[in-house]
Short mmCIF file of C-alpha atoms and ligand atoms in Angstrom, two decimals:
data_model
loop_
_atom_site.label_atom_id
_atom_site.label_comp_id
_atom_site.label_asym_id
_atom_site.label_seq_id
_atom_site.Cartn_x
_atom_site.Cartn_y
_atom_site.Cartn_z
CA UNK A 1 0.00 0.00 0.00
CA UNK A 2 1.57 3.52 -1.11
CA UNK A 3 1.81 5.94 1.24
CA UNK A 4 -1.11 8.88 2.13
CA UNK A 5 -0.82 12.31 2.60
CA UNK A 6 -0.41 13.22 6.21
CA UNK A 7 -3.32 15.92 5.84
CA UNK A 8 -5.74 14.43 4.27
CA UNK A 9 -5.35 11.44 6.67
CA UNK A 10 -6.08 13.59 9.61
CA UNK A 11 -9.17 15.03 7.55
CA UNK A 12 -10.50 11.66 7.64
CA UNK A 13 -10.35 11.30 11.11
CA UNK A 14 -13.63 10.59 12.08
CA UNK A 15 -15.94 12.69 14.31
CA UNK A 16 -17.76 11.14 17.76
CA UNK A 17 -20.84 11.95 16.56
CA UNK A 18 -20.57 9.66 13.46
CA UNK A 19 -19.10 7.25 15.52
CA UNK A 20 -21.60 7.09 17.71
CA UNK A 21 -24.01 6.21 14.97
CA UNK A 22 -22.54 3.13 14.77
CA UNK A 23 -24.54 0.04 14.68
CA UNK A 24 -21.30 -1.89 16.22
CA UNK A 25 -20.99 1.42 18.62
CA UNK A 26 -24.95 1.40 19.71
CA UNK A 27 -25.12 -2.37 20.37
CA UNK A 28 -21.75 -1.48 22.78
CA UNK A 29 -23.83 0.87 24.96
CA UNK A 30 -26.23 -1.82 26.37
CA UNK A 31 -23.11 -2.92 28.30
CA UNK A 32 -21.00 -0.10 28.79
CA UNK A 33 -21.70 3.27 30.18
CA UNK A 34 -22.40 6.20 27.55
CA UNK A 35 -20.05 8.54 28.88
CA UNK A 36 -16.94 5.51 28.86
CA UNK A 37 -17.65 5.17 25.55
CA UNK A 38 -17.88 8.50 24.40
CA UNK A 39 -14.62 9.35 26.39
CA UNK A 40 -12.90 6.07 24.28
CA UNK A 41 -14.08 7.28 21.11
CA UNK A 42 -12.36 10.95 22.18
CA UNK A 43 -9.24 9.10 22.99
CA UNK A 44 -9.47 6.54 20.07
CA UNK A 45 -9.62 9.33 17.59
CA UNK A 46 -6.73 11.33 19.35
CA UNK A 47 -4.17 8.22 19.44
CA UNK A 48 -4.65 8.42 15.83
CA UNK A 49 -4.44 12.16 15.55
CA UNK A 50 -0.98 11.47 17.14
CA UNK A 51 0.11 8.84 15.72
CA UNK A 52 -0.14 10.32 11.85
CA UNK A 53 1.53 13.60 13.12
CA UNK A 54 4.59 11.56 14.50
CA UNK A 55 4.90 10.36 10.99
CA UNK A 56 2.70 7.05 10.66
CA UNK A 57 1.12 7.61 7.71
CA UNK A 58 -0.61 3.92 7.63
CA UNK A 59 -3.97 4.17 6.08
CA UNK A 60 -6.48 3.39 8.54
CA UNK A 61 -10.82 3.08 8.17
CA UNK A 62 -13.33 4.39 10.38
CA UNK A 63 -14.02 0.52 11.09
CA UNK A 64 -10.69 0.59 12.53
CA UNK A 65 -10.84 3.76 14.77
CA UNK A 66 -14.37 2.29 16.12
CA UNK A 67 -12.99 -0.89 16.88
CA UNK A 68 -9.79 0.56 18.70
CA UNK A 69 -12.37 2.64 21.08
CA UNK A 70 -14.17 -0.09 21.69
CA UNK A 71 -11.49 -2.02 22.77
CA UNK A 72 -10.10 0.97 25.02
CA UNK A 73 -13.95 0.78 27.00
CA UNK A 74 -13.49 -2.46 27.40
CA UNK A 75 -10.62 -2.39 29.36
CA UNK A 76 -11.67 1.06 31.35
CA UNK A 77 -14.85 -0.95 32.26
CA UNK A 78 -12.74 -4.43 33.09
CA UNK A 79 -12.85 -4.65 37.12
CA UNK A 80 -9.62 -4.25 38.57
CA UNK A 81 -9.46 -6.51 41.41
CA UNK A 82 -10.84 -10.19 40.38
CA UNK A 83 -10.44 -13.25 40.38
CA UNK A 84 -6.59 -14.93 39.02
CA UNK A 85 -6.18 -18.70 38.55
CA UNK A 86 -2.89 -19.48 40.89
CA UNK A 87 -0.97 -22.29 39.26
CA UNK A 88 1.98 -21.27 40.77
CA UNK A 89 1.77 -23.50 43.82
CA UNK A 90 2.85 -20.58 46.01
CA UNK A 91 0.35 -21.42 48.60
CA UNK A 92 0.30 -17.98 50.49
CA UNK A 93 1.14 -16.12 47.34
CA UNK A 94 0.97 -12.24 48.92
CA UNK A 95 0.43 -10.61 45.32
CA UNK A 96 -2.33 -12.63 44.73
CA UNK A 97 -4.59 -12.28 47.73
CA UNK A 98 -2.93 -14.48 50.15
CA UNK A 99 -4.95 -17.08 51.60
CA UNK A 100 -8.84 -18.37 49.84
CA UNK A 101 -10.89 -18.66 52.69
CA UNK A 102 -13.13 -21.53 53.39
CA UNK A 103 -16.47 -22.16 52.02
CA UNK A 104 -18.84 -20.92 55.30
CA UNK A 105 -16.35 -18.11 55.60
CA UNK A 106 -17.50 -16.81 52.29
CA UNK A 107 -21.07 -17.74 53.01
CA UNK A 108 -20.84 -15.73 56.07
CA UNK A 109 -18.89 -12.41 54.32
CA UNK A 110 -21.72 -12.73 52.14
CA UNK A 111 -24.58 -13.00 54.54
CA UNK A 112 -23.56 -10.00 56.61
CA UNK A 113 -22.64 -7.78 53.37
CA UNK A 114 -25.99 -7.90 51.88
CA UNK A 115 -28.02 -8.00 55.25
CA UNK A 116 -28.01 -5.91 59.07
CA UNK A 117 -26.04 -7.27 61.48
CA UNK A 118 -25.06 -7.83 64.80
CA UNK A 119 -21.76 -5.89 64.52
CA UNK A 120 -22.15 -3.70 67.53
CA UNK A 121 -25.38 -5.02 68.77
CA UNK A 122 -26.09 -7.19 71.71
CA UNK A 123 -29.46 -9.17 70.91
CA UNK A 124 -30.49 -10.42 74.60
CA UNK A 125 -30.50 -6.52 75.95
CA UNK A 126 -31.67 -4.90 72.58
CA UNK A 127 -28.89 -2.37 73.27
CA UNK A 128 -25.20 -1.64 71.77
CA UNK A 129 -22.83 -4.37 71.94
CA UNK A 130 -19.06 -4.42 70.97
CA UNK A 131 -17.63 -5.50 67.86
CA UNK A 132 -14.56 -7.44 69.85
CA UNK A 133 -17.05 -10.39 71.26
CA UNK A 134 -17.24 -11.96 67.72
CA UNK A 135 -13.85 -13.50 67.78
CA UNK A 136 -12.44 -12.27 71.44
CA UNK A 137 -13.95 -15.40 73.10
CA UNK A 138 -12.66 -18.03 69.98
CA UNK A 139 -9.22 -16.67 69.84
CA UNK A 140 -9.11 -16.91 73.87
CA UNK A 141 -10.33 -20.89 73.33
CA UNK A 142 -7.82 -21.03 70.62
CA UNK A 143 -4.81 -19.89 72.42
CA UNK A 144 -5.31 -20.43 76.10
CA UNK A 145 -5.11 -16.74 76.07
CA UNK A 146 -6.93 -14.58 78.90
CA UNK A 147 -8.17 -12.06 76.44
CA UNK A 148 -7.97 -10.99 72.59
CA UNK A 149 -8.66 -8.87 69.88
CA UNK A 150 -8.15 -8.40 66.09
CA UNK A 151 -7.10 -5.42 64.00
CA UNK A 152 -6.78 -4.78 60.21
CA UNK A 153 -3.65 -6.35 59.90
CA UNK A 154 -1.06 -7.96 61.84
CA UNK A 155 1.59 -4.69 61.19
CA UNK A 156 -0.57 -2.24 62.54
CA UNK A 157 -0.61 -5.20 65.54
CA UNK A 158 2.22 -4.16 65.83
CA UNK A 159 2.43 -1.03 65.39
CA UNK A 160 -0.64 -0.60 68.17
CA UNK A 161 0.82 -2.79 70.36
CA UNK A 162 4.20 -0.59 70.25
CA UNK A 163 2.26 2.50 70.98
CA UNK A 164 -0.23 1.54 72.99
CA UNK A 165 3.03 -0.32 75.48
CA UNK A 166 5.98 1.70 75.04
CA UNK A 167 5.24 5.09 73.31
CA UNK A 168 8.00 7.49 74.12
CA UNK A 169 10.22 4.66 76.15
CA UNK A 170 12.08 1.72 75.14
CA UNK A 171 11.71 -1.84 73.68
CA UNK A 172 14.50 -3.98 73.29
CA UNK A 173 14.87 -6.55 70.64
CA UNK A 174 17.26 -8.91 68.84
CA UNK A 175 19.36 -7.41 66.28
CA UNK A 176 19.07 -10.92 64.62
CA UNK A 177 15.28 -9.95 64.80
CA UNK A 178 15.35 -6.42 63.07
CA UNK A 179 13.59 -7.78 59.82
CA UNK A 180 12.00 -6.77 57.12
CA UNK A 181 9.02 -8.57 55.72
CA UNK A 182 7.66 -8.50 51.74
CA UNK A 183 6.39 -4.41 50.73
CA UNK A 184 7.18 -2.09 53.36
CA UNK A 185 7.07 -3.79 57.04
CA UNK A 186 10.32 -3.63 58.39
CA UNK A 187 11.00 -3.31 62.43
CA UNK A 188 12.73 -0.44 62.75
CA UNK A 189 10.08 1.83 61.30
CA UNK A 190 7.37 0.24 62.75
CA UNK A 191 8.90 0.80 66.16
CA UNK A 192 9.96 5.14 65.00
CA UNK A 193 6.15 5.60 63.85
CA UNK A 194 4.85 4.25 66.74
CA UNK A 195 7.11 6.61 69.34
CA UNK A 196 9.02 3.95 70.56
CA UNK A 197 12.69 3.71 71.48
CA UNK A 198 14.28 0.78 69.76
CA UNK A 199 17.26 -0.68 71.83
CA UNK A 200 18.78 -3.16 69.53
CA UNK A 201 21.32 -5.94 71.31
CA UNK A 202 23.24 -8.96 70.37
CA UNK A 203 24.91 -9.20 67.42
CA UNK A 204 23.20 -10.07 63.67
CA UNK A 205 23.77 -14.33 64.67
CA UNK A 206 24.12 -14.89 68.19
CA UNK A 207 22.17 -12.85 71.22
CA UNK A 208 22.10 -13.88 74.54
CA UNK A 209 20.12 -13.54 77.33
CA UNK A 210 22.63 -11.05 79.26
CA UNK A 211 22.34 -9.12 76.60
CA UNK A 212 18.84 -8.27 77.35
CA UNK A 213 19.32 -7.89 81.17
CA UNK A 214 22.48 -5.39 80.43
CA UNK A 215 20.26 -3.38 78.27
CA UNK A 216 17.09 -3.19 80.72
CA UNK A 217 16.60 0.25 82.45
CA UNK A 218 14.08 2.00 84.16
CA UNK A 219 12.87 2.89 80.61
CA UNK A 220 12.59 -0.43 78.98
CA UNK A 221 8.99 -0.56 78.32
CA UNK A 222 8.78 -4.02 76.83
CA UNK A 223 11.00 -6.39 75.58
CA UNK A 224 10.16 -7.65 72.02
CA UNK A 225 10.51 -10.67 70.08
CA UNK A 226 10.43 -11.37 66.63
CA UNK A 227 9.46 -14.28 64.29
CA UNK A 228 12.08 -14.06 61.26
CA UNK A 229 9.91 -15.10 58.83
CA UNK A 230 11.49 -14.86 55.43
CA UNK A 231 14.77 -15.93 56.30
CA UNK A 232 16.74 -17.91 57.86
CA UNK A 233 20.41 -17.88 59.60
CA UNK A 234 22.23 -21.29 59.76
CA UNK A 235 25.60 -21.91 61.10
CA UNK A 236 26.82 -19.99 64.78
CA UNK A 237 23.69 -19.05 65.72
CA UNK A 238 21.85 -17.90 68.98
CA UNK A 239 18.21 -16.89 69.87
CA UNK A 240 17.33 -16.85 73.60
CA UNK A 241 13.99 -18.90 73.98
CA UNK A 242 10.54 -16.85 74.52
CA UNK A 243 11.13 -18.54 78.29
CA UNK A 244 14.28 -17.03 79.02
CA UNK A 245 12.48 -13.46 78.08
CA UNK A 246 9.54 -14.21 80.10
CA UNK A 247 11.74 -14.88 83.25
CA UNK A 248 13.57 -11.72 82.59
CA UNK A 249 10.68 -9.76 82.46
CA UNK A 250 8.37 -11.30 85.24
CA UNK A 251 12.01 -10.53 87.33
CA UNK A 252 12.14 -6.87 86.41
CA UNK A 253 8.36 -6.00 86.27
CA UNK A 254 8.69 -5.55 82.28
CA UNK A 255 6.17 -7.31 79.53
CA UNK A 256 7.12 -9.58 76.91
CA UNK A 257 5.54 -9.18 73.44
CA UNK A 258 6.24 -12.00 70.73
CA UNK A 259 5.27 -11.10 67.28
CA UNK A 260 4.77 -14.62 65.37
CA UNK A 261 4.16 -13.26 62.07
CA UNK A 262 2.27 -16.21 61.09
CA UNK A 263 -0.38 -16.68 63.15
CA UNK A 264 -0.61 -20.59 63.77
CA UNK A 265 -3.25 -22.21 65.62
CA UNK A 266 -2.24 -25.68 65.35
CA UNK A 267 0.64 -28.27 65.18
CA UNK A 268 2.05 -28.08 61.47
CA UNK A 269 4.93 -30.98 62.20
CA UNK A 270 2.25 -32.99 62.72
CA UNK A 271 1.46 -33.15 58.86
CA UNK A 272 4.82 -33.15 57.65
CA UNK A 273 5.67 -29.24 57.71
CA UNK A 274 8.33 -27.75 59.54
CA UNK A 275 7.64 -26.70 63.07
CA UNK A 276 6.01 -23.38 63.62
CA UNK A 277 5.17 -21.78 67.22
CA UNK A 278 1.78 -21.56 67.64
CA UNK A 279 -0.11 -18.50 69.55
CA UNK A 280 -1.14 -21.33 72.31
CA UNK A 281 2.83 -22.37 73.13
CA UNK A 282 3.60 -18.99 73.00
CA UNK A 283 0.73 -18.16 76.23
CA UNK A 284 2.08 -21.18 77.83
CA UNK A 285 5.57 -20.15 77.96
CA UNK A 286 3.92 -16.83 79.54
CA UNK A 287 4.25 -14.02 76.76
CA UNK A 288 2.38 -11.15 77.54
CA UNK A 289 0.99 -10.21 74.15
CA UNK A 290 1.62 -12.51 71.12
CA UNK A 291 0.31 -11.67 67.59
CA UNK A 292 -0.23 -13.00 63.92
CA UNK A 293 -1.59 -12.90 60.71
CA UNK A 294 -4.97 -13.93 59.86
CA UNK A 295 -4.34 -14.56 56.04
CA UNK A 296 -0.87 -16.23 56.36
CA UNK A 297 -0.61 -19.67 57.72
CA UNK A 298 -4.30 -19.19 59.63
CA UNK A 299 -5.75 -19.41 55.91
CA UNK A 300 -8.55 -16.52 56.89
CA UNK A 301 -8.89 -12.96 56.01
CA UNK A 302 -6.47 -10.31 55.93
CA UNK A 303 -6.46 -9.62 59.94
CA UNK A 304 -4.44 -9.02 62.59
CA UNK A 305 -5.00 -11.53 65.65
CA UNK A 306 -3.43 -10.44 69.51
CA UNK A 307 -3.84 -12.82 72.62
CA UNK A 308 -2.64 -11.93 75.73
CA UNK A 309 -2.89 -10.68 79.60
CA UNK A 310 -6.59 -8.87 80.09
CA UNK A 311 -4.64 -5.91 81.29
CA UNK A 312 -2.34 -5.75 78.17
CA UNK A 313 -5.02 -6.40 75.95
CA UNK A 314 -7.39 -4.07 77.81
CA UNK A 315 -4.56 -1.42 77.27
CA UNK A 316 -4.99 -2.21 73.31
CA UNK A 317 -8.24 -1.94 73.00
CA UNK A 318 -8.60 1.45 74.71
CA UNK A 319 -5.83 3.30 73.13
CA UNK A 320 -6.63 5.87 70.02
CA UNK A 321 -5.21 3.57 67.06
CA UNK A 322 -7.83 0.44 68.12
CA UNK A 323 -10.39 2.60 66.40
CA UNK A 324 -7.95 3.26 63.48
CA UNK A 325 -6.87 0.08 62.96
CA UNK A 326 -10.29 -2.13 63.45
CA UNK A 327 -11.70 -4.58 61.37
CA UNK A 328 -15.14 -4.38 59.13
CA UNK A 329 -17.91 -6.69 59.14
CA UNK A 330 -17.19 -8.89 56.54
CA UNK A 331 -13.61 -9.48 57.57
CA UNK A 332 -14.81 -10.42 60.94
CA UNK A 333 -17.15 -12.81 59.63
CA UNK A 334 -14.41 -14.14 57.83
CA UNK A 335 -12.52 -14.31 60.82
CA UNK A 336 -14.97 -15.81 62.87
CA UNK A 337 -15.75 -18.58 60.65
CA UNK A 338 -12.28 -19.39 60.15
CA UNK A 339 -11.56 -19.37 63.83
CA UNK A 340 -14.34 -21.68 64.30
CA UNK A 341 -13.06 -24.19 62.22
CA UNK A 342 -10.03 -24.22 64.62
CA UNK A 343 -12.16 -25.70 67.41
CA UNK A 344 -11.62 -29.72 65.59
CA UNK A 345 -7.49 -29.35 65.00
CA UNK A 346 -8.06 -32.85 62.68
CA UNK A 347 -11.01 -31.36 60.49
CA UNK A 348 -9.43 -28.36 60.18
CA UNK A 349 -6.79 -29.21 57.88
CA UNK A 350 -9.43 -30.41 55.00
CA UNK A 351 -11.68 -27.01 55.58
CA UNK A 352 -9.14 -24.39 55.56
CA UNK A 353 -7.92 -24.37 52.60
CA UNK A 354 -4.22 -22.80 52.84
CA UNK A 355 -3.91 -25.76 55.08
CA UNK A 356 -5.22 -27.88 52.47
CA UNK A 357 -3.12 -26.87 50.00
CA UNK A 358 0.35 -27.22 52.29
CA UNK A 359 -0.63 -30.26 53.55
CA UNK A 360 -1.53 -32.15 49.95
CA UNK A 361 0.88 -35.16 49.33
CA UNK A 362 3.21 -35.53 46.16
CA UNK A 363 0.96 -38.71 45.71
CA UNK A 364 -2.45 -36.63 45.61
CA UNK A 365 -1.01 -33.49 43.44
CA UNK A 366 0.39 -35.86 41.05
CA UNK A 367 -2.82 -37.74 40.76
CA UNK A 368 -4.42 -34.01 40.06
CA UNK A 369 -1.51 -32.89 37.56
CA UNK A 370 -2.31 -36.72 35.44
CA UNK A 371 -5.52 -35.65 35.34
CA UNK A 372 -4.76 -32.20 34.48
CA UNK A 373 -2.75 -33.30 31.46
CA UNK A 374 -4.73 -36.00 30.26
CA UNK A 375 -7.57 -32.95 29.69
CA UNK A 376 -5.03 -31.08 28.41
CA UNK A 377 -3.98 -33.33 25.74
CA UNK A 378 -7.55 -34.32 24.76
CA UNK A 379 -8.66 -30.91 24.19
CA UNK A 380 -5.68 -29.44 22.73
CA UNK A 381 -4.53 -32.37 20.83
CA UNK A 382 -1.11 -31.86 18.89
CA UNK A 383 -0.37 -28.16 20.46
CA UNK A 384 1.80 -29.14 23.72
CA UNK A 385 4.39 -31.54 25.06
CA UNK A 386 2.82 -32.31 27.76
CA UNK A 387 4.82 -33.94 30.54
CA UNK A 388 4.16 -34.70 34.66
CA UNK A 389 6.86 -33.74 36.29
CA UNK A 390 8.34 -33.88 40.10
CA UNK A 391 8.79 -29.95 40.99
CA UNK A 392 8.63 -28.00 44.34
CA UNK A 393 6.20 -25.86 46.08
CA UNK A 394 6.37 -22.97 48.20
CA UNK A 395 4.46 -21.67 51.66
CA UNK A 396 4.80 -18.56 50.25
CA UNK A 397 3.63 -15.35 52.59
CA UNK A 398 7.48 -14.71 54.14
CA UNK A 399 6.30 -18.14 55.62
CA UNK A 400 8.19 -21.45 56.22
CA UNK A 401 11.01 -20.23 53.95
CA UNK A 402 13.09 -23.38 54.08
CA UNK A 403 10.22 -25.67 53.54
CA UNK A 404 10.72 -27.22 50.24
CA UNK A 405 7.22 -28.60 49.72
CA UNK A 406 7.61 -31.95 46.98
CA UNK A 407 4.89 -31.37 44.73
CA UNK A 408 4.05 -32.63 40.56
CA UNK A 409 3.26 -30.47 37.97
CA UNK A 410 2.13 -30.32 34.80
CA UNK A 411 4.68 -28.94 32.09
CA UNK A 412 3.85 -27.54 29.01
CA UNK A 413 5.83 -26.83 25.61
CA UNK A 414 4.24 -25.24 23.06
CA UNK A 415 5.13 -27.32 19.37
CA UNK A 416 4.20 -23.43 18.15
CA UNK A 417 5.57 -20.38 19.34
CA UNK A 418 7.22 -19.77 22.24
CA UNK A 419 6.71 -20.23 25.88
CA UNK A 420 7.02 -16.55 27.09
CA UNK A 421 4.48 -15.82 24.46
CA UNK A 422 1.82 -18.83 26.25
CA UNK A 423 2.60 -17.69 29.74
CA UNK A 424 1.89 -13.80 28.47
CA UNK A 425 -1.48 -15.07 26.18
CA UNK A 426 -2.53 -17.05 29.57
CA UNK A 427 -2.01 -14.73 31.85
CA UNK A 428 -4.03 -12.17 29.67
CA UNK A 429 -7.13 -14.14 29.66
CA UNK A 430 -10.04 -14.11 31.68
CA UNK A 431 -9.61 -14.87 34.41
CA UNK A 432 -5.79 -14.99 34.42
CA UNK A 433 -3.98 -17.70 34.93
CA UNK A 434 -0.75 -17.31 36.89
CA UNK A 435 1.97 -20.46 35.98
CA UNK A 436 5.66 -19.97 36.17
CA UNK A 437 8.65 -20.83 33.12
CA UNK A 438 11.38 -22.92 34.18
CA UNK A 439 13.75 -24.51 31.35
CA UNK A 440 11.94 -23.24 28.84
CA UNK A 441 8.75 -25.22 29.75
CA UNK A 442 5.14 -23.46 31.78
CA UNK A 443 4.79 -25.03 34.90
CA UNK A 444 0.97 -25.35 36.46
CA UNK A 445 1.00 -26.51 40.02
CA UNK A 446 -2.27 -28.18 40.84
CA UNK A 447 -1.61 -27.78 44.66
CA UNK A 448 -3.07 -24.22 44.60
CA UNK A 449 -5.79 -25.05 42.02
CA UNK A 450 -8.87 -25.87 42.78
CA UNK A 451 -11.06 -28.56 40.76
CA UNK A 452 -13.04 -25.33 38.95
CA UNK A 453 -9.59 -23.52 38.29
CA UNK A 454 -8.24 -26.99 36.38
CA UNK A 455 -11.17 -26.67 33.92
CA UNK A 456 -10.61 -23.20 33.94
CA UNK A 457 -7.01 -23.93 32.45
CA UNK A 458 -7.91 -26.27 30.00
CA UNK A 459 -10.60 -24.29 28.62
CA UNK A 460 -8.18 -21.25 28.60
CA UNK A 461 -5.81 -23.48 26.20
CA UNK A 462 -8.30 -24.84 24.47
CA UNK A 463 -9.12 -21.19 23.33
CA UNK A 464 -5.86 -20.09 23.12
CA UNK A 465 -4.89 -23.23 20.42
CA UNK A 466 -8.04 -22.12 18.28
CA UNK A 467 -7.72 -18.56 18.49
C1 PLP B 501 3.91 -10.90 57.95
C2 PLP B 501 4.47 -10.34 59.19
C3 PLP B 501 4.00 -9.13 59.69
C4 PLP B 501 2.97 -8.32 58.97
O1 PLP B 501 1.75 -9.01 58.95
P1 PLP B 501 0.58 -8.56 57.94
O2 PLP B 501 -0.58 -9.39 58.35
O3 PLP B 501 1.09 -8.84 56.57
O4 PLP B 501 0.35 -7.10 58.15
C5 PLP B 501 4.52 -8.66 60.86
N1 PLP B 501 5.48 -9.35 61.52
C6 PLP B 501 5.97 -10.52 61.05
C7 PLP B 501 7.03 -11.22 61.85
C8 PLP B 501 5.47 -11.06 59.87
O5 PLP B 501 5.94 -12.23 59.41
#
């Protein structure tokens, strides 16, 4: 095709108002909103203004123009945050929501979004109640605790727990403990926004527990341990044991606070994962104040769970930040649920479903990945290698770092095109689907797919082979 004039291209630009004349326009605007499609039209129209004057003198139809504008609504109208297939087998995979909660936790986030509740209302008097008795009592049972709370998130746990304990004095910690977890959590800052003093002793590997009692003065406000999380040291190591603190501070009159991170409720060694303190051992051994996540290893919402002494946690939930930093309905529902299912510690690992997924044999994943690529291969016959093949997953969440979890998966190789270019085509459908490349081959991990998400996958490939 020769090239056009520059000026009479941009002539026959097209004008909204034709545009929206349109029978492939009209028949847009039962699903999308007027003014979204007007504005794509305006910004259809001006991409191609643009790109002519910077010298693309392609010739190009109204067809074209309308099509391009339709395309940009369709993406401005596209919701933002939905629903992504996870093949990754990153159980707790932080960029994509964490943990799925169990099935009556969703019934219940649904039944108390679309109805009144009895958030702050005490049915036997008729009068206000508090929003803390919906999971206060069950994280108590849980825990052996004498009294609890939860909060948006287990940093601003923290955080609260910093300023409600030791505002304007000093906590002392483990320089071994000074971590930073995935984003923007890291120790240090928590403790400056909250107007505490961090004393930091020991060295990066080894702290003992005179290092603690040299550091204690009549401004130590609390003395603060840390669950690493997302690393590990090995080697010439030393952490003293929540015990050792707990004597120290029951000797000096000074409260111990041990932030998990995790937020366990149960015995994880006893399925085959690494151990894990739980909230329960950490009461026993007499902390103070412990706290956890409700979305990491709990498998609930995005929370923030703290069990301790009434008179600590009493301190909590009076002080200016409880209000800031308290939960909404549906994520105590959520909560509540989730906590619930807690109460059988057997049952518990088939309902929860982050459990679920960590706790899945090689055996039973690899059964799911045969089945996975047997539907694979029937409906996309010819277009894939497809292979089962031994692979790893991961905890995910800063969680269980060194815990290699054996796992199958299903590995693909496209006979056409590339493998980047299958990840990328998969990932842009709807709804994504998240897989990882390794050796030039897609991996899907069945451990974090559920049944629906399989025959989500094959249906994605089936359309991406016919396309
Ligand atoms: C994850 C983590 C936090 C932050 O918890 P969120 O629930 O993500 O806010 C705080 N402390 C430790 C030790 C953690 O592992």
């Amino acid at each position: 095709m020769t090239a056009e004039d520059p000026r009479r291209l941009l002539r026959s630009l097209p004008k909204v108002d034709d545009l929206l004349k349109r029978e492939d326009v009209t028949s847009a605007l039962v699903a999308l909103p007027r003014g979204l499609v007007v504005d794509s039209l305006r910004q259809a129209i001006s991409e191609r203004r643009e790109r002519v004057l910077a010298g693309d003198v392609a010739p190009f139809t109204e067809d074209d123009i309308a099509s391009e504008a339709l395309a940009i609504a369709q993406r401005r109208n596209a919701r933002s945050l939905r629903r992504v297939v996870n093949a990754t087998g990153i159980v707790v995979h932080t960029n994509l929501g964490r943990s799925i909660l169990a099935p009556a936790a969703i019934d219940a986030v649904a039944e108390v979004a679309g109805s009144y509740s009895t958030l702050e209302y005490d049915v036997p008097s008729g009068e206000r109640g508090s929003r803390h008795v919906h999971v206060e009592s069950l994280i108590c049972e849980l825990t052996g605790a004498e009294a609890a709370m939860a909060v948006n998130n287990n940093a601003s746990a923290v955080l609260m727990a910093l300023a409600a304990l030791a505002q304007g004095r000093e906590v002392i910690v483990s320089r071994g403990q000074l971590v930073e977890i995935g984003g923007s959590f890291r120790i240090p800052d928590i403790m400056a926004a909250s107007g505490a003093t961090m004393v930091e002793v020991g060295t990066t590997n080894k702290t003992h527990l005179r290092d603690y009692e040299q550091a204690v003065t009549e401004r130590t406000a609390l003395l603060l341990k840390v669950h690493s999380s997302n690393y590990r040291m090995v080697g010439f190591t030393q952490e003293v044991p929540l015990e050792d603190l707990v004597a120290l501070g029951a000797e000096r009159g000074i409260p111990v606070y041990e932030d998990q991170g995790s937020g366990v409720l149960v015995d994880l060694a006893a399925l085959g994962l690494p151990y894990e303190p739980t909230m329960s051992e950490a009461i026993k051994a007499g902390a103070d104040l412990v706290s956890g996540s409700g979305d990491k290893l709990l498998g609930g919402p995005q929370a923030g769970i703290l069990a301790g002494k009434a008179e600590i946690i009493e301190r909590l939930k009076t002080h200016p930040l409880a209000r800031v930093v308290r939960l909404d309905k549906m994520t105590l529902a959520a909560l509540e649920v989730t906590l619930a299912l807690y109460r059988d510690p057997e049952k518990v690992f088939e309902q929860v479903p982050t459990l679920r997924m960590l706790t899945m044999t090689k055996e039973e994943v690899g059964r799911r990945a045969e089945g996975l690529a047997a539907a694979i291969s029937e409906r996309c016959p010819g277009s894939f290698r497809v292979e089962v093949v031994p692979e790893t997953s991961r905890a995910g969440g800063g969680a269980l770092p060194m815990a290699d979890i054996p796992t199958c998966v299903v590995a693909l190789t496209p006979v056409e095109g590339s493998v980047v270019e299958l990840e990328q085509r998969l990932r842009m459908g709807s709804p994504p689907v998240v897989g990882r490349i390794k050796d030039d081959r897609l991996l899907l991990d069945p451990r974090t797919l559920t049944v629906e998400d399989e025959q989500v996958v094959v249906e994605a490939l089936a359309a991406l082979v016919s396309a």
